PDB file of C-alpha atoms in Angstrom:
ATOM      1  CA  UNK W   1      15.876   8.040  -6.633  1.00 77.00           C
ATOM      2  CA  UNK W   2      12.649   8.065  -9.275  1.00 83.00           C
ATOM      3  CA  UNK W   3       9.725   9.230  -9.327  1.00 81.00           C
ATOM      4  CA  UNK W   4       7.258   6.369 -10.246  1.00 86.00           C
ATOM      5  CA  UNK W   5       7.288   2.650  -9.775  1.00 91.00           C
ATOM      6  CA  UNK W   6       7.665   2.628 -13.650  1.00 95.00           C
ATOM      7  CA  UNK W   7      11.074   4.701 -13.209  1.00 92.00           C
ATOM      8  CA  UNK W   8      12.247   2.188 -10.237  1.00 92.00           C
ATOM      9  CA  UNK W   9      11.251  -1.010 -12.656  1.00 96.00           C
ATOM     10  CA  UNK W  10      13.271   0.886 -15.971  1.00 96.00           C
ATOM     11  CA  UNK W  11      16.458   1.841 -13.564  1.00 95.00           C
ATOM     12  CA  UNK W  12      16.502  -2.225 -12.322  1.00 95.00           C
ATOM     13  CA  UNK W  13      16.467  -3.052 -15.863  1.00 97.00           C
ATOM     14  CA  UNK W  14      19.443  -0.832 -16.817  1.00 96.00           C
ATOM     15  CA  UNK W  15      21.112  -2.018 -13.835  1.00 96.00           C
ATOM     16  CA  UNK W  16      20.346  -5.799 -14.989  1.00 96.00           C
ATOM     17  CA  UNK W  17      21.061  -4.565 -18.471  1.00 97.00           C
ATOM     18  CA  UNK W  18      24.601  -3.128 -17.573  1.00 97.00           C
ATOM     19  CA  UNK W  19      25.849  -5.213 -14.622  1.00 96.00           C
ATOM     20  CA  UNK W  20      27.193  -2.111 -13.255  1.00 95.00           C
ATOM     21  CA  UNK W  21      27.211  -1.099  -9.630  1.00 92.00           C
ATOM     22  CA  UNK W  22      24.228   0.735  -8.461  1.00 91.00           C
ATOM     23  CA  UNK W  23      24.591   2.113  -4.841  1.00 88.00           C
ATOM     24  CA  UNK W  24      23.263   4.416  -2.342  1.00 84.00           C
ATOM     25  CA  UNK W  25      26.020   5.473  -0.466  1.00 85.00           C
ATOM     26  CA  UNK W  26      24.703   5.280   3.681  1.00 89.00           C
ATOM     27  CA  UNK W  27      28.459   6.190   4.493  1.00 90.00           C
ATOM     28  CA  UNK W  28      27.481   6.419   8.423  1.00 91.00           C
ATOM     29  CA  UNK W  29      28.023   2.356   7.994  1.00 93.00           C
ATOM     30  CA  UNK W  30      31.456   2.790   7.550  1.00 93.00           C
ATOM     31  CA  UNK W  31      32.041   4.608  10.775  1.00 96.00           C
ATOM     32  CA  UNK W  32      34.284   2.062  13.563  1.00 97.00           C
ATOM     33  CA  UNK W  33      31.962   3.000  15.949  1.00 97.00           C
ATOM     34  CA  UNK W  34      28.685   1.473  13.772  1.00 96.00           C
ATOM     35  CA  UNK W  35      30.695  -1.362  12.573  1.00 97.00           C
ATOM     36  CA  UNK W  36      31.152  -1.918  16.199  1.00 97.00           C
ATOM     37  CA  UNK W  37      27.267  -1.214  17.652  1.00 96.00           C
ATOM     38  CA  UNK W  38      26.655  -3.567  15.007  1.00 97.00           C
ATOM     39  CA  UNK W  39      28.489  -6.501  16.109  1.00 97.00           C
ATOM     40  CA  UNK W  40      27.399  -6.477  19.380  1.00 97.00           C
ATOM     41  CA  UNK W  41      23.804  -6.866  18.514  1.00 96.00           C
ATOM     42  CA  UNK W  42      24.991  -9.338  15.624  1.00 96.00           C
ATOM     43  CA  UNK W  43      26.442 -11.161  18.729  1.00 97.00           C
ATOM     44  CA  UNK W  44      23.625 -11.268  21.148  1.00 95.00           C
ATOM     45  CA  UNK W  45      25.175  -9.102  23.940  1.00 96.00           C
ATOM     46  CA  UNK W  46      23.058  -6.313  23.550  1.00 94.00           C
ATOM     47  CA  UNK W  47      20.427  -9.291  23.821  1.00 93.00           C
ATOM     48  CA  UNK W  48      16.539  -8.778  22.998  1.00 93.00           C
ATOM     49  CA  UNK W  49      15.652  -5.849  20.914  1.00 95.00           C
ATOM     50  CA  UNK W  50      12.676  -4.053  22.910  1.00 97.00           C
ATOM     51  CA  UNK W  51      13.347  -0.338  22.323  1.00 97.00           C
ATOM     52  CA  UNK W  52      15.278   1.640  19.548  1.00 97.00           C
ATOM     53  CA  UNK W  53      15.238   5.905  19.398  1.00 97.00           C
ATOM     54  CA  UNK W  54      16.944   7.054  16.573  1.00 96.00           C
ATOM     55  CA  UNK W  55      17.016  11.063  16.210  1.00 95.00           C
ATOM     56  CA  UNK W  56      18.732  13.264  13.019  1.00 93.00           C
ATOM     57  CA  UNK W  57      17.994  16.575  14.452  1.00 93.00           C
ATOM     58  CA  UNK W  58      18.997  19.925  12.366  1.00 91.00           C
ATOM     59  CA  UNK W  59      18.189  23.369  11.560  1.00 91.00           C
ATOM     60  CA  UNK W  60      19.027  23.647   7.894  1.00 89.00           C
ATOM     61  CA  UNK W  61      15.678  24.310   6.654  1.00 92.00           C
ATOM     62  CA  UNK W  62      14.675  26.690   9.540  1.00 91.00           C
ATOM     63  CA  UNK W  63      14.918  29.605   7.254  1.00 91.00           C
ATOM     64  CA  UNK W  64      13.884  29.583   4.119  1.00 93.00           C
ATOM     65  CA  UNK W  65      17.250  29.301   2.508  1.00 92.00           C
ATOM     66  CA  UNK W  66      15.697  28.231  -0.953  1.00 92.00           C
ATOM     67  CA  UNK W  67      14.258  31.816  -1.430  1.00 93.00           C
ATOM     68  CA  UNK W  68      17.469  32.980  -0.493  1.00 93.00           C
ATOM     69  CA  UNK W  69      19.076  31.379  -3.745  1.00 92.00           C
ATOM     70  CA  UNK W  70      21.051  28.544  -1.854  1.00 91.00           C
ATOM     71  CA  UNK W  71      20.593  25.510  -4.063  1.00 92.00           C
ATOM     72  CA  UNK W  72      21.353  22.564  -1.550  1.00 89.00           C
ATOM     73  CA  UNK W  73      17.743  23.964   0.084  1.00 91.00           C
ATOM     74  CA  UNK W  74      15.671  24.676  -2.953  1.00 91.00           C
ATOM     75  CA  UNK W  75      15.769  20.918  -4.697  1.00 90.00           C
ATOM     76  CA  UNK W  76      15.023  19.422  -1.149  1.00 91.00           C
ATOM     77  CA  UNK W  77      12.281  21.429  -0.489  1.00 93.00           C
ATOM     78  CA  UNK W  78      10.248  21.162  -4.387  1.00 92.00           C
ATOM     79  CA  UNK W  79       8.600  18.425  -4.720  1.00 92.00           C
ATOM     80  CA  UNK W  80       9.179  18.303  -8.635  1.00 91.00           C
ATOM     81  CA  UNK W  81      13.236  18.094  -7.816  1.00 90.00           C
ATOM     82  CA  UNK W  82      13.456  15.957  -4.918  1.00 89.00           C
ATOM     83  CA  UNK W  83      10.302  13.848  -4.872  1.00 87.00           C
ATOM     84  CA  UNK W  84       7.159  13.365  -2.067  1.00 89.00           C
ATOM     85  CA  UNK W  85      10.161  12.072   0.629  1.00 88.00           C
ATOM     86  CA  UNK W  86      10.707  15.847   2.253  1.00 93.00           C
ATOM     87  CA  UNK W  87      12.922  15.146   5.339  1.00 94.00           C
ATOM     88  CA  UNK W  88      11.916  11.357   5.590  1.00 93.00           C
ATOM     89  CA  UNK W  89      13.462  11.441   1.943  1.00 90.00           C
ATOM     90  CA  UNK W  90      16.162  13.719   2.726  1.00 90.00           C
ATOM     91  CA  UNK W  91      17.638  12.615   6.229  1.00 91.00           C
ATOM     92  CA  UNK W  92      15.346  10.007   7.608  1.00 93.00           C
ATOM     93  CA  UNK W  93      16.820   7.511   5.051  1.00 92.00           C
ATOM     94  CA  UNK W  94      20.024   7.572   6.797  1.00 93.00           C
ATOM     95  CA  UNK W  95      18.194   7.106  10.432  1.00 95.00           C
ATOM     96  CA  UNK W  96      16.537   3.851   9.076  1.00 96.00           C
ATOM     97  CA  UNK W  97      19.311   2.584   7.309  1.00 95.00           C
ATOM     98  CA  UNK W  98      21.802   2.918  10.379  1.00 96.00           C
ATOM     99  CA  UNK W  99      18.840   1.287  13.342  1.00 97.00           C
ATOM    100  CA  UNK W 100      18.403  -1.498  10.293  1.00 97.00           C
ATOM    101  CA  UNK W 101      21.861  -1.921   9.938  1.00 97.00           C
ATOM    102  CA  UNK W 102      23.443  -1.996  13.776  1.00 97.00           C
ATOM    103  CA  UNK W 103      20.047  -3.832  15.168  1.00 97.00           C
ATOM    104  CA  UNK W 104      19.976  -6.584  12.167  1.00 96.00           C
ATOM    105  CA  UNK W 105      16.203  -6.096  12.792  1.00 97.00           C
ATOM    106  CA  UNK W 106      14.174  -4.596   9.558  1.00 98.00           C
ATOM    107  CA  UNK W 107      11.244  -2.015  10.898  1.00 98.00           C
ATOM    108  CA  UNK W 108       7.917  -3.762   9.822  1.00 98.00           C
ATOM    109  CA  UNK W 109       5.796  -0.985  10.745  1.00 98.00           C
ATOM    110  CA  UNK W 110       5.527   2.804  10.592  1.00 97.00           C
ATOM    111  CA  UNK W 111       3.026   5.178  11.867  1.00 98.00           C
ATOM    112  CA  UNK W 112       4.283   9.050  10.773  1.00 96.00           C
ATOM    113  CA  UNK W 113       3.314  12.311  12.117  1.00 97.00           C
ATOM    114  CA  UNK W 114       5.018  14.716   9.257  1.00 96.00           C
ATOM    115  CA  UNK W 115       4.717  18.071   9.758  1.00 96.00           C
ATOM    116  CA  UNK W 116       5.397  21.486   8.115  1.00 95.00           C
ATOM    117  CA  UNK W 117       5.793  25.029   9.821  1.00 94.00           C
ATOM    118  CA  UNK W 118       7.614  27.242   7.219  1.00 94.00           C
ATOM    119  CA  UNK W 119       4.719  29.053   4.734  1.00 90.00           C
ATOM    120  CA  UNK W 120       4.769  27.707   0.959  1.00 91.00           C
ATOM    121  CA  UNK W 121       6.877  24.490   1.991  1.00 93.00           C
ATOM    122  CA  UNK W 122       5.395  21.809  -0.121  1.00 94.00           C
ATOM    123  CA  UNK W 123       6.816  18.973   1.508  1.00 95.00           C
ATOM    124  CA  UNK W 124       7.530  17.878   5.463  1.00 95.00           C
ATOM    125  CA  UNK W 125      10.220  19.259   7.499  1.00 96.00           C
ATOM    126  CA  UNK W 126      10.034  17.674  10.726  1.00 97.00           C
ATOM    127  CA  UNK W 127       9.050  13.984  11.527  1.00 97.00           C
ATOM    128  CA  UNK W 128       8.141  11.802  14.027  1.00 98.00           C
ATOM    129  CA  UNK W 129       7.169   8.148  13.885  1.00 98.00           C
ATOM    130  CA  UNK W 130       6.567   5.062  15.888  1.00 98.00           C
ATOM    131  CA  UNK W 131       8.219   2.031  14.630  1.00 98.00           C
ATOM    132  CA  UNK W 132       7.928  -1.641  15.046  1.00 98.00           C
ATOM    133  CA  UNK W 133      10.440  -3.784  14.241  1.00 98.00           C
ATOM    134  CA  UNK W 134      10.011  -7.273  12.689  1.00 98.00           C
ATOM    135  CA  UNK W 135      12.171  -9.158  15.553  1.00 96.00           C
ATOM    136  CA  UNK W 136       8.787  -7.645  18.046  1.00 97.00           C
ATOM    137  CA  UNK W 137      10.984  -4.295  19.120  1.00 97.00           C
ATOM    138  CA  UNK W 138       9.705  -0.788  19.318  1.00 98.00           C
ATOM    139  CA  UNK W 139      11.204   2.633  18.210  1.00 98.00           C
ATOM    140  CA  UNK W 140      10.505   5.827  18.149  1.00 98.00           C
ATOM    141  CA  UNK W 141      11.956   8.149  15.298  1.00 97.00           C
ATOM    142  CA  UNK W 142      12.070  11.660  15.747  1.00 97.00           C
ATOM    143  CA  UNK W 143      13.766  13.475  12.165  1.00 96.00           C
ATOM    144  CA  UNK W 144      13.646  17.319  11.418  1.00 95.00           C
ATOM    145  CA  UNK W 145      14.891  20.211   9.545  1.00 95.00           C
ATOM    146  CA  UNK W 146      14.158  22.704  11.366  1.00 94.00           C
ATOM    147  CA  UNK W 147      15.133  22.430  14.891  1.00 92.00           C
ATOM    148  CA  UNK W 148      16.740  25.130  16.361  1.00 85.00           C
ATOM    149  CA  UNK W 149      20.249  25.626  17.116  1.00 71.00           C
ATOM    150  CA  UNK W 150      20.876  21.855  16.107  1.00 57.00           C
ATOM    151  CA  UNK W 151      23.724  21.478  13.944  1.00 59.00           C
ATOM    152  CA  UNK W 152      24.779  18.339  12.688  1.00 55.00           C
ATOM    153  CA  UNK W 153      28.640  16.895  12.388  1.00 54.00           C
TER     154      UNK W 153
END
């Protein structure tokens, strides 16, 4: 959403400034299904948290559609666009934000292998990271872009 911490302190001060609603929109929170994973943690019957694997597998970025002239690939893949996030940025927000939101348990820690495969990519395609949650849970997240013959809903 910015660049710099200097752009993230400016945008809360025009939020402050304005009192107008400033939102991400994580629609998968909306889904019945979520809204029902998440009560039954919020409940205890899923009881202690020990392991969590979240996965956003796709192919979208498996050739390099932004050479191609298709515009939903060339702003995720330049760095100057899109910022340093690459597919953590891209579709690894919306894997965090769903295990935060039906667990009730914020990750803590993060330890990221990012990779990239396709020649003069700047930023990741394909992630995967081990996770520790602040309740004393582990996860594993496993994010890419370019995994064949995975399409997503």
């Amino acid at each position: 959403m910015t660049f710099t911490l200097e752009e993230a302190q400016n945008l809360a001060k025009l939020v402050e400034k304005t009192k107008l609603v400033f939102a991400v929109t994580h629609n998968y929170t909306g889904h019945p299904l979520i809204r029902h994973a998440r009560q039954l943690f919020k409940s205890g019957e899923m009881g202690q948290i020990r392991k969590v694997v979240v996965e956003y597998l796709q192919d979208f970025l498996m050739v390099p559609h932004e050479k191609l002239g298709q515009k939903q690939a060339a702003w995720r893949v330049d760095p100057k666009q899109s910022g340093i996030g690459g597919t953590m940025g891209d579709v690894g927000t919306h894997c965090v934000n769903l295990l935060e939101y039906v667990t009730c348990d914020p990750i803590s820690e993060i330890c990221a292998d990012k990779s990239t495969f396709l020649p003069d990519r700047k930023l990741d395609e394909d992630v995967n990271a081990l996770l520790r949650l602040k309740g004393g849970g582990k996860g594993v997240l496993n994010i890419s872009q370019i995994a064949r013959a995975r399409k997503t809903v």
